[in-house]
mmCIF file of C-alpha atoms in Angstrom:
data_model
loop_
_atom_site.group_PDB
_atom_site.id
_atom_site.type_symbol
_atom_site.label_atom_id
_atom_site.label_comp_id
_atom_site.label_asym_id
_atom_site.label_seq_id
_atom_site.Cartn_x
_atom_site.Cartn_y
_atom_site.Cartn_z
ATOM 1 C CA MET A 1 18.752 -37.106 7.280
ATOM 2 C CA ASN A 2 17.407 -40.559 6.416
ATOM 3 C CA ALA A 3 15.012 -40.891 3.523
ATOM 4 C CA PRO A 4 12.139 -42.698 5.262
ATOM 5 C CA LEU A 5 12.016 -40.032 7.935
ATOM 6 C CA LEU A 6 11.992 -37.307 5.306
ATOM 7 C CA ALA A 7 9.226 -39.123 3.454
ATOM 8 C CA ALA A 8 7.234 -39.488 6.641
ATOM 9 C CA VAL A 9 7.600 -35.848 7.459
ATOM 10 C CA ILE A 10 6.717 -34.586 4.021
ATOM 11 C CA GLY A 11 3.769 -36.972 4.078
ATOM 12 C CA LEU A 12 2.743 -35.482 7.391
ATOM 13 C CA ALA A 13 3.119 -31.900 6.310
ATOM 14 C CA LEU A 14 1.401 -32.463 3.021
ATOM 15 C CA PRO A 15 -0.944 -35.424 2.998
ATOM 16 C CA GLY A 16 -1.080 -37.294 -0.285
ATOM 17 C CA SER A 17 2.358 -36.286 -1.491
ATOM 18 C CA ALA A 18 5.210 -38.725 -1.795
ATOM 19 C CA LEU A 19 8.876 -38.525 -2.619
ATOM 20 C CA ALA A 20 8.105 -39.622 -6.190
ATOM 21 C CA GLN A 21 6.577 -36.186 -6.803
ATOM 22 C CA ASP A 22 9.704 -34.456 -5.668
ATOM 23 C CA THR A 23 11.005 -34.036 -9.218
ATOM 24 C CA LEU A 24 9.965 -32.346 -12.441
ATOM 25 C CA PRO A 25 11.407 -33.382 -15.833
ATOM 26 C CA ARG A 26 12.500 -30.822 -18.422
ATOM 27 C CA PRO A 27 9.333 -29.815 -20.297
ATOM 28 C CA ALA A 28 8.947 -30.846 -23.928
ATOM 29 C CA GLY A 29 10.167 -28.170 -26.306
ATOM 30 C CA ILE A 30 12.527 -26.571 -23.770
ATOM 31 C CA ALA A 31 16.218 -26.730 -24.656
ATOM 32 C CA PRO A 32 18.843 -27.700 -22.060
ATOM 33 C CA GLY A 33 19.808 -24.654 -20.048
ATOM 34 C CA ASP A 34 22.881 -22.478 -20.455
ATOM 35 C CA VAL A 35 24.992 -22.295 -17.286
ATOM 36 C CA ALA A 36 26.334 -18.765 -17.847
ATOM 37 C CA GLU A 37 22.877 -17.421 -18.637
ATOM 38 C CA GLY A 38 21.580 -19.142 -15.485
ATOM 39 C CA ALA A 39 24.300 -17.525 -13.369
ATOM 40 C CA ARG A 40 23.335 -14.122 -14.759
ATOM 41 C CA LEU A 41 19.643 -14.719 -14.015
ATOM 42 C CA VAL A 42 20.237 -15.929 -10.454
ATOM 43 C CA ALA A 43 22.230 -12.781 -9.693
ATOM 44 C CA ASP A 44 19.603 -10.468 -11.230
ATOM 45 C CA ARG A 45 18.114 -8.453 -8.353
ATOM 46 C CA GLN A 46 15.276 -6.939 -10.406
ATOM 47 C CA LYS A 47 13.984 -9.845 -12.428
ATOM 48 C CA SER A 48 14.495 -13.191 -10.721
ATOM 49 C CA LEU A 49 15.065 -11.801 -7.192
ATOM 50 C CA CYS A 50 16.680 -15.074 -5.950
ATOM 51 C CA VAL A 51 19.450 -13.284 -4.048
ATOM 52 C CA LEU A 52 16.969 -11.142 -2.118
ATOM 53 C CA CYS A 53 16.218 -14.300 -0.103
ATOM 54 C CA HIS A 54 19.078 -16.738 -0.865
ATOM 55 C CA SER A 55 22.787 -16.456 -0.302
ATOM 56 C CA GLY A 56 25.251 -18.483 -2.330
ATOM 57 C CA PRO A 57 28.431 -18.258 -4.420
ATOM 58 C CA PHE A 58 27.177 -15.166 -6.245
ATOM 59 C CA PRO A 59 28.485 -11.592 -6.582
ATOM 60 C CA ASN A 60 27.926 -9.010 -3.779
ATOM 61 C CA PRO A 61 27.561 -11.268 -0.718
ATOM 62 C CA HIS A 62 26.650 -8.277 1.491
ATOM 63 C CA LEU A 63 23.522 -7.689 -0.609
ATOM 64 C CA GLN A 64 22.291 -11.281 -0.309
ATOM 65 C CA GLY A 65 19.355 -12.070 1.942
ATOM 66 C CA ASN A 66 19.111 -14.800 4.554
ATOM 67 C CA LEU A 67 15.426 -15.742 4.402
ATOM 68 C CA ALA A 68 16.086 -19.022 2.578
ATOM 69 C CA PRO A 69 18.655 -21.856 2.428
ATOM 70 C CA ASP A 70 22.160 -21.049 1.142
ATOM 71 C CA LEU A 71 22.453 -22.354 -2.430
ATOM 72 C CA LYS A 72 26.161 -23.223 -2.143
ATOM 73 C CA GLY A 73 26.631 -26.840 -3.278
ATOM 74 C CA ILE A 74 22.937 -27.162 -4.191
ATOM 75 C CA GLY A 75 23.882 -29.273 -7.244
ATOM 76 C CA ALA A 76 25.445 -31.870 -4.951
ATOM 77 C CA ARG A 77 22.387 -32.010 -2.687
ATOM 78 C CA LEU A 78 19.652 -32.051 -5.333
ATOM 79 C CA THR A 79 19.340 -33.452 -8.876
ATOM 80 C CA ALA A 80 18.456 -31.185 -11.795
ATOM 81 C CA ASP A 81 14.900 -32.565 -11.754
ATOM 82 C CA GLU A 82 14.555 -31.797 -8.048
ATOM 83 C CA ILE A 83 15.898 -28.274 -8.535
ATOM 84 C CA ARG A 84 13.519 -27.722 -11.476
ATOM 85 C CA LEU A 85 10.494 -28.574 -9.331
ATOM 86 C CA ARG A 86 11.597 -26.144 -6.635
ATOM 87 C CA VAL A 87 12.318 -23.221 -8.922
ATOM 88 C CA THR A 88 9.178 -23.844 -10.969
ATOM 89 C CA ASP A 89 6.815 -24.083 -8.029
ATOM 90 C CA MET A 90 8.102 -24.530 -4.476
ATOM 91 C CA LYS A 91 4.518 -24.438 -3.238
ATOM 92 C CA ARG A 92 3.946 -27.968 -4.542
ATOM 93 C CA LEU A 93 6.341 -29.127 -1.797
ATOM 94 C CA ASN A 94 5.371 -26.567 0.808
ATOM 95 C CA PRO A 95 2.080 -24.741 0.206
ATOM 96 C CA ASN A 96 3.103 -22.161 2.813
ATOM 97 C CA SER A 97 6.510 -21.485 1.301
ATOM 98 C CA LEU A 98 7.822 -17.952 1.242
ATOM 99 C CA MET A 99 9.305 -18.678 -2.170
ATOM 100 C CA PRO A 100 7.205 -17.356 -5.068
ATOM 101 C CA SER A 101 6.086 -19.799 -7.760
ATOM 102 C CA TYR A 102 8.180 -18.825 -10.749
ATOM 103 C CA ALA A 103 6.355 -20.546 -13.611
ATOM 104 C CA ALA A 104 2.866 -21.166 -12.333
ATOM 105 C CA SER A 105 0.851 -17.978 -12.274
ATOM 106 C CA GLN A 106 0.090 -18.548 -8.601
ATOM 107 C CA ALA A 107 -0.113 -14.909 -7.652
ATOM 108 C CA GLY A 108 -1.712 -13.044 -4.770
ATOM 109 C CA GLU A 109 -4.368 -10.320 -4.830
ATOM 110 C CA ARG A 110 -4.024 -6.983 -6.680
ATOM 111 C CA VAL A 111 -1.214 -8.059 -8.998
ATOM 112 C CA GLY A 112 0.342 -4.936 -10.508
ATOM 113 C CA MET A 113 -0.747 -4.012 -14.021
ATOM 114 C CA ALA A 114 2.618 -4.763 -15.591
ATOM 115 C CA TRP A 115 2.726 -8.276 -14.117
ATOM 116 C CA ARG A 116 -0.883 -9.396 -14.398
ATOM 117 C CA GLY A 117 -1.385 -12.879 -15.871
ATOM 118 C CA ARG A 118 2.345 -13.428 -16.335
ATOM 119 C CA PRO A 119 4.726 -15.891 -14.734
ATOM 120 C CA ILE A 120 7.823 -14.393 -13.061
ATOM 121 C CA LEU A 121 10.174 -16.312 -15.370
ATOM 122 C CA ALA A 122 9.716 -18.097 -18.684
ATOM 123 C CA GLU A 123 10.245 -21.877 -18.744
ATOM 124 C CA GLN A 124 13.421 -21.477 -20.757
ATOM 125 C CA GLU A 125 14.807 -19.012 -18.207
ATOM 126 C CA ILE A 126 14.059 -21.486 -15.424
ATOM 127 C CA GLU A 127 15.941 -24.107 -17.456
ATOM 128 C CA HIS A 128 19.043 -21.852 -17.552
ATOM 129 C CA ILE A 129 18.808 -21.446 -13.765
ATOM 130 C CA VAL A 130 18.432 -25.219 -13.302
ATOM 131 C CA ALA A 131 21.564 -25.852 -15.398
ATOM 132 C CA TYR A 132 23.522 -23.308 -13.353
ATOM 133 C CA LEU A 133 22.368 -24.514 -9.921
ATOM 134 C CA ALA A 134 22.956 -28.158 -10.908
ATOM 135 C CA SER A 135 26.548 -27.144 -11.723
ATOM 136 C CA LEU A 136 27.127 -25.874 -8.151
ATOM 137 C CA LYS A 137 28.639 -29.107 -6.839
ATOM 138 C CA GLU A 138 30.634 -27.764 -3.915
ATOM 139 C CA MET B 1 10.180 -37.446 17.385
ATOM 140 C CA LYS B 2 12.161 -34.392 18.351
ATOM 141 C CA ALA B 3 13.978 -34.394 15.015
ATOM 142 C CA ARG B 4 10.711 -34.849 13.188
ATOM 143 C CA LEU B 5 9.173 -31.949 15.029
ATOM 144 C CA ALA B 6 12.186 -29.788 14.300
ATOM 145 C CA LEU B 7 11.913 -30.610 10.626
ATOM 146 C CA MET B 8 8.199 -29.869 10.603
ATOM 147 C CA VAL B 9 8.967 -26.519 12.093
ATOM 148 C CA LEU B 10 11.626 -26.009 9.463
ATOM 149 C CA LEU B 11 9.263 -26.884 6.640
ATOM 150 C CA CYS B 12 6.671 -24.501 7.957
ATOM 151 C CA ALA B 13 9.189 -21.815 8.818
ATOM 152 C CA GLY B 14 9.454 -18.997 6.434
ATOM 153 C CA GLU B 15 5.746 -18.520 6.587
ATOM 154 C CA ALA B 16 2.370 -17.388 7.138
ATOM 155 C CA ALA B 17 0.969 -19.464 9.853
ATOM 156 C CA ALA B 18 2.621 -16.170 10.845
ATOM 157 C CA GLN B 19 2.500 -15.697 14.562
ATOM 158 C CA GLU B 20 1.958 -12.207 15.863
ATOM 159 C CA ILE B 21 5.015 -10.850 17.668
ATOM 160 C CA PRO B 22 4.759 -11.111 21.488
ATOM 161 C CA ALA B 23 4.811 -7.709 23.211
ATOM 162 C CA ALA B 24 8.121 -8.457 24.942
ATOM 163 C CA GLU B 25 9.839 -9.003 21.570
ATOM 164 C CA ARG B 26 8.656 -5.808 19.894
ATOM 165 C CA ARG B 27 11.438 -3.707 18.456
ATOM 166 C CA SER B 28 11.310 -0.411 16.619
ATOM 167 C CA GLY B 29 12.917 -0.143 13.181
ATOM 168 C CA THR B 30 15.502 2.012 14.946
ATOM 169 C CA ASP B 31 16.906 -1.086 16.677
ATOM 170 C CA PHE B 32 17.793 -2.627 13.324
ATOM 171 C CA MET B 33 19.750 0.365 12.035
ATOM 172 C CA SER B 34 23.495 0.877 12.027
ATOM 173 C CA ALA B 35 24.908 2.827 14.959
ATOM 174 C CA GLN B 36 25.695 5.601 12.520
ATOM 175 C CA THR B 37 22.126 6.007 11.214
ATOM 176 C CA ARG B 38 20.809 5.771 14.762
ATOM 177 C CA ALA B 39 23.093 8.586 15.816
ATOM 178 C CA VAL B 40 21.734 10.756 12.979
ATOM 179 C CA GLN B 41 18.162 10.102 14.159
ATOM 180 C CA GLU B 42 18.967 10.864 17.772
ATOM 181 C CA ASP B 43 20.758 14.177 17.177
ATOM 182 C CA ASP B 44 18.261 16.896 16.278
ATOM 183 C CA THR B 45 20.989 19.021 14.722
ATOM 184 C CA ALA B 46 21.916 16.132 12.376
ATOM 185 C CA ASN B 47 18.474 14.600 11.735
ATOM 186 C CA PRO B 48 17.357 15.936 8.323
ATOM 187 C CA GLY B 49 13.729 15.299 9.295
ATOM 188 C CA MET B 50 14.015 18.268 11.652
ATOM 189 C CA LEU B 51 14.068 20.575 8.610
ATOM 190 C CA TRP B 52 10.521 19.412 7.821
ATOM 191 C CA VAL B 53 9.544 19.882 11.465
ATOM 192 C CA LEU B 54 10.798 23.494 11.308
ATOM 193 C CA GLN B 55 8.949 24.072 8.044
ATOM 194 C CA GLY B 56 5.834 22.685 9.743
ATOM 195 C CA GLU B 57 6.272 25.090 12.638
ATOM 196 C CA THR B 58 6.308 28.018 10.212
ATOM 197 C CA LEU B 59 3.108 26.791 8.568
ATOM 198 C CA TRP B 60 1.514 26.253 11.979
ATOM 199 C CA ASN B 61 1.861 29.957 12.697
ATOM 200 C CA GLU B 62 1.041 31.280 9.235
ATOM 201 C CA PRO B 63 -2.508 32.527 8.501
ATOM 202 C CA ALA B 64 -3.930 30.762 5.461
ATOM 203 C CA GLY B 65 -7.099 30.550 3.411
ATOM 204 C CA ALA B 66 -10.194 32.714 3.228
ATOM 205 C CA ALA B 67 -10.609 32.519 7.019
ATOM 206 C CA GLY B 68 -7.242 34.244 7.422
ATOM 207 C CA ARG B 69 -6.408 32.122 10.445
ATOM 208 C CA SER B 70 -3.411 29.996 11.301
ATOM 209 C CA CYS B 71 -3.439 26.625 13.060
ATOM 210 C CA ALA B 72 -2.120 28.546 16.073
ATOM 211 C CA SER B 73 -5.096 30.951 16.016
ATOM 212 C CA CYS B 74 -7.322 28.062 17.058
ATOM 213 C CA HIS B 75 -4.933 25.639 18.774
ATOM 214 C CA GLY B 76 -2.367 27.938 20.391
ATOM 215 C CA GLU B 77 0.965 26.421 21.375
ATOM 216 C CA ALA B 78 1.444 23.102 19.577
ATOM 217 C CA ALA B 79 3.706 21.896 22.386
ATOM 218 C CA THR B 80 0.645 21.829 24.626
ATOM 219 C CA SER B 81 -2.352 21.381 22.351
ATOM 220 C CA MET B 82 -0.801 18.818 20.009
ATOM 221 C CA ARG B 83 1.044 16.746 22.582
ATOM 222 C CA GLY B 84 -0.233 13.177 22.366
ATOM 223 C CA VAL B 85 -2.379 13.788 19.290
ATOM 224 C CA ALA B 86 -0.255 11.727 16.857
ATOM 225 C CA ALA B 87 -0.202 8.920 19.441
ATOM 226 C CA ARG B 88 -3.947 8.395 19.092
ATOM 227 C CA TYR B 89 -4.508 8.726 15.340
ATOM 228 C CA PRO B 90 -6.145 7.297 13.208
ATOM 229 C CA ALA B 91 -9.318 8.185 15.103
ATOM 230 C CA PHE B 92 -13.015 7.974 14.312
ATOM 231 C CA ASP B 93 -14.315 10.953 12.348
ATOM 232 C CA ALA B 94 -17.947 11.551 13.175
ATOM 233 C CA ALA B 95 -18.418 13.899 10.196
ATOM 234 C CA SER B 96 -17.568 11.243 7.600
ATOM 235 C CA GLY B 97 -18.527 8.242 9.745
ATOM 236 C CA ALA B 98 -15.143 6.633 9.022
ATOM 237 C CA PRO B 99 -11.662 6.469 10.527
ATOM 238 C CA ILE B 100 -9.409 9.392 9.613
ATOM 239 C CA ASP B 101 -5.630 9.543 9.835
ATOM 240 C CA LEU B 102 -3.592 12.500 11.059
ATOM 241 C CA ALA B 103 -2.842 13.730 7.519
ATOM 242 C CA GLY B 104 -6.581 13.614 6.755
ATOM 243 C CA LYS B 105 -7.409 15.473 9.951
ATOM 244 C CA ILE B 106 -4.863 18.207 9.199
ATOM 245 C CA ASP B 107 -6.342 18.635 5.754
ATOM 246 C CA GLN B 108 -9.850 18.764 7.213
ATOM 247 C CA CYS B 109 -8.799 21.754 9.344
ATOM 248 C CA ARG B 110 -7.200 23.375 6.313
ATOM 249 C CA THR B 111 -10.233 23.117 4.082
ATOM 250 C CA GLU B 112 -13.083 23.475 6.579
ATOM 251 C CA ARG B 113 -11.693 25.835 9.223
ATOM 252 C CA GLN B 114 -9.066 27.832 7.352
ATOM 253 C CA LYS B 115 -11.026 27.684 4.098
ATOM 254 C CA ALA B 116 -7.718 27.075 2.366
ATOM 255 C CA LYS B 117 -6.775 24.828 -0.540
ATOM 256 C CA SER B 118 -6.418 21.145 0.296
ATOM 257 C CA LEU B 119 -2.831 19.989 0.802
ATOM 258 C CA PRO B 120 -2.088 17.031 -1.469
ATOM 259 C CA ARG B 121 -0.727 13.959 0.326
ATOM 260 C CA GLU B 122 3.078 13.782 0.199
ATOM 261 C CA SER B 123 3.351 17.504 -0.632
ATOM 262 C CA GLU B 124 6.122 19.248 1.309
ATOM 263 C CA ASP B 125 3.596 21.321 3.259
ATOM 264 C CA ALA B 126 1.477 18.313 4.240
ATOM 265 C CA LEU B 127 4.578 16.386 5.353
ATOM 266 C CA GLY B 128 5.942 19.411 7.228
ATOM 267 C CA LEU B 129 2.758 19.870 9.249
ATOM 268 C CA ALA B 130 2.492 16.127 9.935
ATOM 269 C CA ALA B 131 6.149 16.014 11.029
ATOM 270 C CA TYR B 132 5.694 19.051 13.287
ATOM 271 C CA ILE B 133 2.544 17.674 14.905
ATOM 272 C CA GLY B 134 3.992 14.145 15.139
ATOM 273 C CA HIS B 135 7.117 15.551 16.764
ATOM 274 C CA GLN B 136 5.040 16.993 19.625
ATOM 275 C CA SER B 137 4.322 13.389 20.682
ATOM 276 C CA ARG B 138 7.911 12.187 20.554
ATOM 277 C CA GLY B 139 8.555 9.766 23.403
ATOM 278 C CA MET B 140 4.854 9.192 24.095
ATOM 279 C CA PRO B 141 3.447 5.661 23.817
ATOM 280 C CA ILE B 142 1.238 4.802 20.845
ATOM 281 C CA ALA B 143 -2.272 4.624 22.270
ATOM 282 C CA SER B 144 -4.866 3.846 19.636
ATOM 283 C CA PRO B 145 -8.294 4.941 20.908
ATOM 284 C CA ASP B 146 -10.381 2.313 22.617
ATOM 285 C CA ASP B 147 -13.312 3.135 20.344
ATOM 286 C CA ALA B 148 -15.584 0.352 19.128
ATOM 287 C CA ARG B 149 -16.306 2.338 15.968
ATOM 288 C CA LEU B 150 -12.705 1.634 14.879
ATOM 289 C CA ASP B 151 -12.922 -2.127 15.406
ATOM 290 C CA ALA B 152 -14.136 -3.049 11.933
ATOM 291 C CA ALA B 153 -11.388 -1.040 10.213
ATOM 292 C CA ARG B 154 -8.737 -2.443 12.558
ATOM 293 C CA ALA B 155 -9.899 -5.981 11.761
ATOM 294 C CA GLU B 156 -9.811 -5.151 8.056
ATOM 295 C CA GLY B 157 -6.259 -3.875 8.508
ATOM 296 C CA LYS B 158 -5.267 -7.163 10.076
ATOM 297 C CA ARG B 159 -6.881 -9.060 7.223
ATOM 298 C CA LEU B 160 -5.008 -6.954 4.665
ATOM 299 C CA PHE B 161 -1.746 -7.414 6.580
ATOM 300 C CA GLU B 162 -2.174 -11.168 6.313
ATOM 301 C CA THR B 163 -3.357 -11.259 2.678
ATOM 302 C CA ARG B 164 -0.891 -12.503 0.096
ATOM 303 C CA MET B 165 -0.535 -9.886 -2.590
ATOM 304 C CA GLY B 166 1.113 -9.278 -5.905
ATOM 305 C CA GLN B 167 2.947 -11.450 -8.380
ATOM 306 C CA LEU B 168 5.304 -12.546 -5.585
ATOM 307 C CA ASN B 169 2.301 -13.698 -3.553
ATOM 308 C CA LEU B 170 3.571 -12.432 -0.187
ATOM 309 C CA ALA B 171 1.648 -10.925 2.715
ATOM 310 C CA CYS B 172 2.978 -8.162 4.967
ATOM 311 C CA SER B 173 2.953 -10.824 7.686
ATOM 312 C CA SER B 174 5.120 -13.160 5.536
ATOM 313 C CA CYS B 175 7.963 -10.746 6.109
ATOM 314 C CA HIS B 176 7.119 -8.622 9.150
ATOM 315 C CA ASP B 177 5.679 -11.323 11.448
ATOM 316 C CA ALA B 178 7.351 -14.506 10.190
ATOM 317 C CA ASN B 179 10.746 -13.194 9.061
ATOM 318 C CA TRP B 180 11.437 -9.948 10.912
ATOM 319 C CA ARG B 181 14.793 -11.195 12.139
ATOM 320 C CA GLY B 182 15.996 -11.778 8.595
ATOM 321 C CA ARG B 183 17.537 -9.754 5.806
ATOM 322 C CA LEU B 184 15.887 -9.222 2.423
ATOM 323 C CA GLY B 185 18.817 -8.523 0.137
ATOM 324 C CA GLY B 186 20.922 -6.061 2.089
ATOM 325 C CA SER B 187 18.038 -4.706 4.235
ATOM 326 C CA ALA B 188 16.836 -5.728 7.681
ATOM 327 C CA VAL B 189 13.190 -6.801 7.306
ATOM 328 C CA THR B 190 12.118 -5.302 10.696
ATOM 329 C CA GLN B 191 8.749 -5.611 12.421
ATOM 330 C CA ALA B 192 7.107 -2.761 10.452
ATOM 331 C CA HIS B 193 6.250 -0.577 13.422
ATOM 332 C CA PRO B 194 4.889 2.871 12.500
ATOM 333 C CA THR B 195 6.732 4.660 15.303
ATOM 334 C CA GLY B 196 8.847 7.120 13.310
ATOM 335 C CA TYR B 197 6.486 8.628 10.750
ATOM 336 C CA PRO B 198 6.800 10.772 8.789
ATOM 337 C CA ILE B 199 10.384 9.515 8.372
ATOM 338 C CA TYR B 200 13.424 10.886 6.622
ATOM 339 C CA ARG B 201 14.479 7.987 4.423
ATOM 340 C CA LEU B 202 18.051 8.032 3.160
ATOM 341 C CA GLU B 203 16.947 6.158 0.037
ATOM 342 C CA TRP B 204 14.367 8.876 -0.743
ATOM 343 C CA GLN B 205 16.615 11.769 0.297
ATOM 344 C CA ALA B 206 13.391 13.205 1.692
ATOM 345 C CA VAL B 207 10.664 12.884 4.272
ATOM 346 C CA GLY B 208 7.775 10.574 3.414
ATOM 347 C CA SER B 209 4.643 9.240 5.057
ATOM 348 C CA LEU B 210 3.735 5.809 6.380
ATOM 349 C CA GLN B 211 1.547 5.395 3.315
ATOM 350 C CA ARG B 212 4.513 6.005 1.045
ATOM 351 C CA ARG B 213 6.454 3.331 2.968
ATOM 352 C CA MET B 214 3.581 0.811 2.688
ATOM 353 C CA ARG B 215 3.247 1.642 -0.977
ATOM 354 C CA GLY B 216 6.921 0.743 -1.415
ATOM 355 C CA CYS B 217 6.373 -2.698 0.117
ATOM 356 C CA MET B 218 3.337 -3.298 -2.115
ATOM 357 C CA VAL B 219 5.212 -2.302 -5.254
ATOM 358 C CA GLY B 220 8.039 -4.552 -4.044
ATOM 359 C CA VAL B 221 5.809 -7.627 -4.130
ATOM 360 C CA ARG B 222 4.543 -6.437 -7.538
ATOM 361 C CA ALA B 223 1.080 -5.535 -6.278
ATOM 362 C CA GLU B 224 -1.039 -2.563 -7.365
ATOM 363 C CA PRO B 225 -0.699 -0.108 -4.452
ATOM 364 C CA PHE B 226 -3.772 1.547 -2.949
ATOM 365 C CA ALA B 227 -4.353 5.219 -3.771
ATOM 366 C CA TYR B 228 -2.921 7.715 -1.246
ATOM 367 C CA GLY B 229 -5.514 8.371 1.436
ATOM 368 C CA ALA B 230 -7.397 5.121 0.703
ATOM 369 C CA ALA B 231 -9.442 3.537 3.494
ATOM 370 C CA GLU B 232 -7.243 0.425 3.140
ATOM 371 C CA TYR B 233 -4.092 2.316 4.200
ATOM 372 C CA ILE B 234 -5.928 3.830 7.162
ATOM 373 C CA ALA B 235 -7.140 0.343 8.153
ATOM 374 C CA LEU B 236 -3.571 -0.964 7.877
ATOM 375 C CA GLU B 237 -2.302 1.939 9.992
ATOM 376 C CA LEU B 238 -4.904 1.165 12.682
ATOM 377 C CA TYR B 239 -3.735 -2.441 12.782
ATOM 378 C CA LEU B 240 -0.054 -1.414 12.800
ATOM 379 C CA ASN B 241 -0.819 0.861 15.762
ATOM 380 C CA SER B 242 -2.406 -2.007 17.668
ATOM 381 C CA ARG B 243 0.679 -4.165 16.953
ATOM 382 C CA ALA B 244 2.824 -1.294 18.212
ATOM 383 C CA ALA B 245 0.659 -0.311 21.202
ATOM 384 C CA GLU B 246 2.713 1.396 23.923
ATOM 385 C CA MET B 247 5.824 1.757 21.757
ATOM 386 C CA PRO B 248 7.243 5.303 21.925
ATOM 387 C CA ILE B 249 6.827 7.694 19.009
ATOM 388 C CA GLU B 250 10.118 8.759 17.384
ATOM 389 C CA THR B 251 8.987 11.330 14.822
ATOM 390 C CA PRO B 252 10.908 12.317 12.790
ATOM 391 C CA GLY B 253 12.507 8.881 12.386
ATOM 392 C CA VAL B 254 15.443 8.281 10.067
ATOM 393 C CA ARG B 255 15.475 5.067 8.031
ATOM 394 C CA PRO B 256 17.962 3.571 5.527
#
């Protein structure tokens, strides 16, 4: 797809946004991520839940969902900074997204006791996931 | 323009401008199951839910409580008197001035007419009676009463169905209206029709109620579930019944 069209469409869907806000730098005080740790987190069905919606080059393909884009080759399609924005808070790009906001505590009503006031993942855990996904080049 | 429109649709797909499912596209959870699980549901000698139905039949005929009467003492043959009953619950309960579900109605008869101890929700006896009574309506279309006194609760059920809940910030409609064709992990999402309840769920190795199923979805999105018997679940059930109007009852359903 050509970039101006994409920009126009995102602008349409989300007035006021521009391609420049399509990235998020690594936060201060967060160390570069660990690829192996990121792979473990992405595959974790209880904690990060990614594979409930996404398929990709992960273990147990028959237990992967299909509610979201396949993450195969995601590191060739998106930069680390673009991936970080999406994993941190997809709703900044698409307020209606099905994908939960992992760092922002943008939760719905009646959050369960054990989860109240907490993000789904810590910033450092997101950084591990970013390093892993950025490594998926093909 | 076409490409732009397609992309817009793509960007908005996956979510909660969630369109209700047109009547012609409605499909029971049964349609999403493997042929093998479907065969278990359809064969009464293989369907484990039938054990609860049989247990319910025993209770139906057994005198209980200080009144010393059985359900049958008042209602006679369930095959006649209970046919179609499950198809029209929840109904309006004049005594409490609120909607009541079938489990609540059964318990009302227990405590007020039989003068027996209340049956806790999800107890084997409560599920057995609900399965037995539900089974009498198998094959009949869901026909929620056309009763204006239920309108407010039904509207509340729709609001709840479309409210994003829990740490994952998802509404029932995010999955069951917008993504029913998809798979969440290894499971078909389905349209969340209440046609089979109480169901025998392979994952539970037991029969459970619609409220137990809804509770599971709430816990799944990391929300605090409502208490069993809560008005919110009854409101949700009323709305689910309006989404599933005319669909045939399958009790006891089998689900993965």
